[in-house]
DNA sequence: TTGTAAGCGTTATCAT
DNA sequence: ATGATAACGCTTACAA
């Protein structure tokens, strides 16, 4: 099994210089038609596969983008990843994925790995970038890195060169509330999410404002939901709520996964979803579709989110003075869990 | 923003040669304690980050492993990816993930990208490697690649240098059937999966054998399920089954996702899961946990699967004459969907 | 239009 | 124990 063919081999075979080969292969610079053909033929005959490692070293610019997410097993992040991947691959970029699994130290370590690999950009969704109180050292780190390569995050990280692509969760909450209010609900609970998380904070703020504007005050159904975003968190939070004497008629979960737990708690109590208590949530992942009853959920189009993220990365790489994108629009998908 | 510090900078600062710096940084070769300290200090002061690209070019051996899966949005693949990632990262390897999204041409293209990036190994789960009739050219391609770098697949690909790590779906089927038979079921349907897929074929074979051994013949409930592995496929297949005059008392879905569709069809018909018709499935992903009722499912420990895959990759890289691992054990997780 | 040759940041082989 | 220096495969001024 001989070593891979290199441009030197091609150059020899075609009787030209490596420079010419490079020019042909990359369609950069002028070459005579005849020469081009000779080179291309040689490349084909040798079954040439470019060595991107060498290319990257030479150009000091790799074409892999590092992607940091809490956990791809969560469909929300998987959706984002896949959509980003589609557009990135189209442009010849690959994605190096790291799951930091809720571990802050791992999250930090991932950054080191990304830098060591000289990724040409990093996309950081969730985790530290969404903390209201950034953990010490984190902002410095991201600031430092964003000086070297484009960094795109899911929330604004002040004092760094990073850009963010945010989902319009404020509007999402408004859509949800309008819908529920329109349905006649007045006792609406909000469940899940951690206290110090920006998207959650935004949702809560909108929630409180909207209720106030409608002259409703049921803040007592507003709960931290054990600070998590998973089923467990939703379940525990809902159990707590179900102990109160005056139950809500509707509950909004900060994510589909949380809603799953909420639903479980409600059903366990012998109540019926969409009848005794309506449930709606954020994200609109496939989880919402497979539940029974199907979940009414508000979410963004992951295709446009992915494209925006990648476009932002490219704009930054091109040195364009791009500002943060406006928030990604969301829409309400009405299914069966509310009435 | 000055360029990154290189080992040359460190060498200057520490007053030694780059060779020595390299030896210190990689703990390879002997260096005087004093020298070591000087170098380490210099590295620290310059905030040195190794350039893995250069290292890879120099060693002709990258340390990223390419991972090919149909779609990480499917929790089954996401589980595998995350577990592989854990062990790989531990050893200083990163995973380059590609989703080929059921597209055979994309699958092929992914291979080219992986090769161009000089990944040091490839892990290929699902898709073409599981076809009974390999698509033309595919075996050649994988054979060719497996001559260059270790290739680990989820099914045996004959005539190539690849190794496989298989899940013991035969045993899984047996567990499921024993359980169901023990519960008194005799009319057991099998739903989902494509005709020309090895794991599915294996399940079907075991299914038929086990039924025959028990003197049961309900092959008429055995269906191709529209050839898919998703909810839609399960739904359609189950609808078909529900039109027959003699309904099965239990159905086995080839995956949790398929089971979701099966359940939907059953409930739509006004029947009750676990009472009128029992449902069980393969994979035991979190989907099985969030369903209502919770799904009885047979699956493997993704932690051991991931470790086996990565271990196999390492063994192959070390040139160990490793044989295929025996099949990954599975176990039955009994929940509420059967009775 | 094409060629020459100097990097890109490491590693690893020889010397010393 | 350490230092020179030739790779590794490609890009890209600069020359011709």
Short mmCIF file of C-alpha atoms in Angstrom, two decimals, chain A residues 286 289-290, chain B residues 70-71 73-77 101-102 191-194 200 224-238 253-265 281-283 287:
data_model
loop_
_atom_site.label_atom_id
_atom_site.label_comp_id
_atom_site.label_asym_id
_atom_site.label_seq_id
_atom_site.Cartn_x
_atom_site.Cartn_y
_atom_site.Cartn_z
CA UNK A 286 -39.61 16.07 17.31
CA UNK A 289 -44.56 15.38 17.76
CA UNK A 290 -44.15 12.01 19.33
CA UNK B 70 -27.11 8.46 9.24
CA UNK B 71 -28.39 11.18 11.54
CA UNK B 73 -30.87 13.53 15.62
CA UNK B 74 -31.77 9.91 16.06
CA UNK B 75 -31.05 9.27 19.74
CA UNK B 76 -29.61 5.87 18.97
CA UNK B 77 -26.76 7.40 17.00
CA UNK B 101 -28.81 11.83 6.11
CA UNK B 102 -29.88 8.68 4.30
CA UNK B 191 -42.72 -4.24 12.62
CA UNK B 192 -40.27 -2.03 10.79
CA UNK B 193 -36.89 -2.11 9.21
CA UNK B 194 -35.81 -2.40 5.66
CA UNK B 200 -33.13 -6.28 10.64
CA UNK B 224 -41.64 -4.86 6.26
CA UNK B 225 -43.07 -1.72 7.78
CA UNK B 226 -42.54 0.41 4.72
CA UNK B 227 -38.85 -0.17 4.97
CA UNK B 228 -38.08 2.58 7.40
CA UNK B 229 -36.88 3.08 10.91
CA UNK B 230 -38.82 6.08 11.94
CA UNK B 231 -42.12 6.90 13.49
CA UNK B 232 -43.79 7.27 10.16
CA UNK B 233 -42.79 3.77 9.13
CA UNK B 234 -44.08 2.26 12.33
CA UNK B 235 -47.33 4.12 12.05
CA UNK B 236 -48.03 3.04 8.49
CA UNK B 237 -47.11 -0.57 9.14
CA UNK B 238 -49.27 -0.78 12.20
CA UNK B 253 -40.82 -2.74 16.80
CA UNK B 254 -37.30 -2.76 15.43
CA UNK B 255 -36.55 0.53 17.15
CA UNK B 256 -38.01 2.83 19.75
CA UNK B 257 -38.82 5.37 17.10
CA UNK B 258 -40.77 2.80 15.13
CA UNK B 259 -42.57 1.88 18.32
CA UNK B 260 -43.71 5.45 18.68
CA UNK B 261 -45.52 5.18 15.38
CA UNK B 262 -46.92 1.80 16.28
CA UNK B 263 -48.31 3.16 19.49
CA UNK B 264 -49.86 6.09 17.75
CA UNK B 265 -51.67 3.85 15.31
CA UNK B 281 -38.95 -2.46 20.91
CA UNK B 282 -35.24 -2.32 20.31
CA UNK B 283 -32.61 0.27 21.29
CA UNK B 287 -37.53 7.71 23.83
#
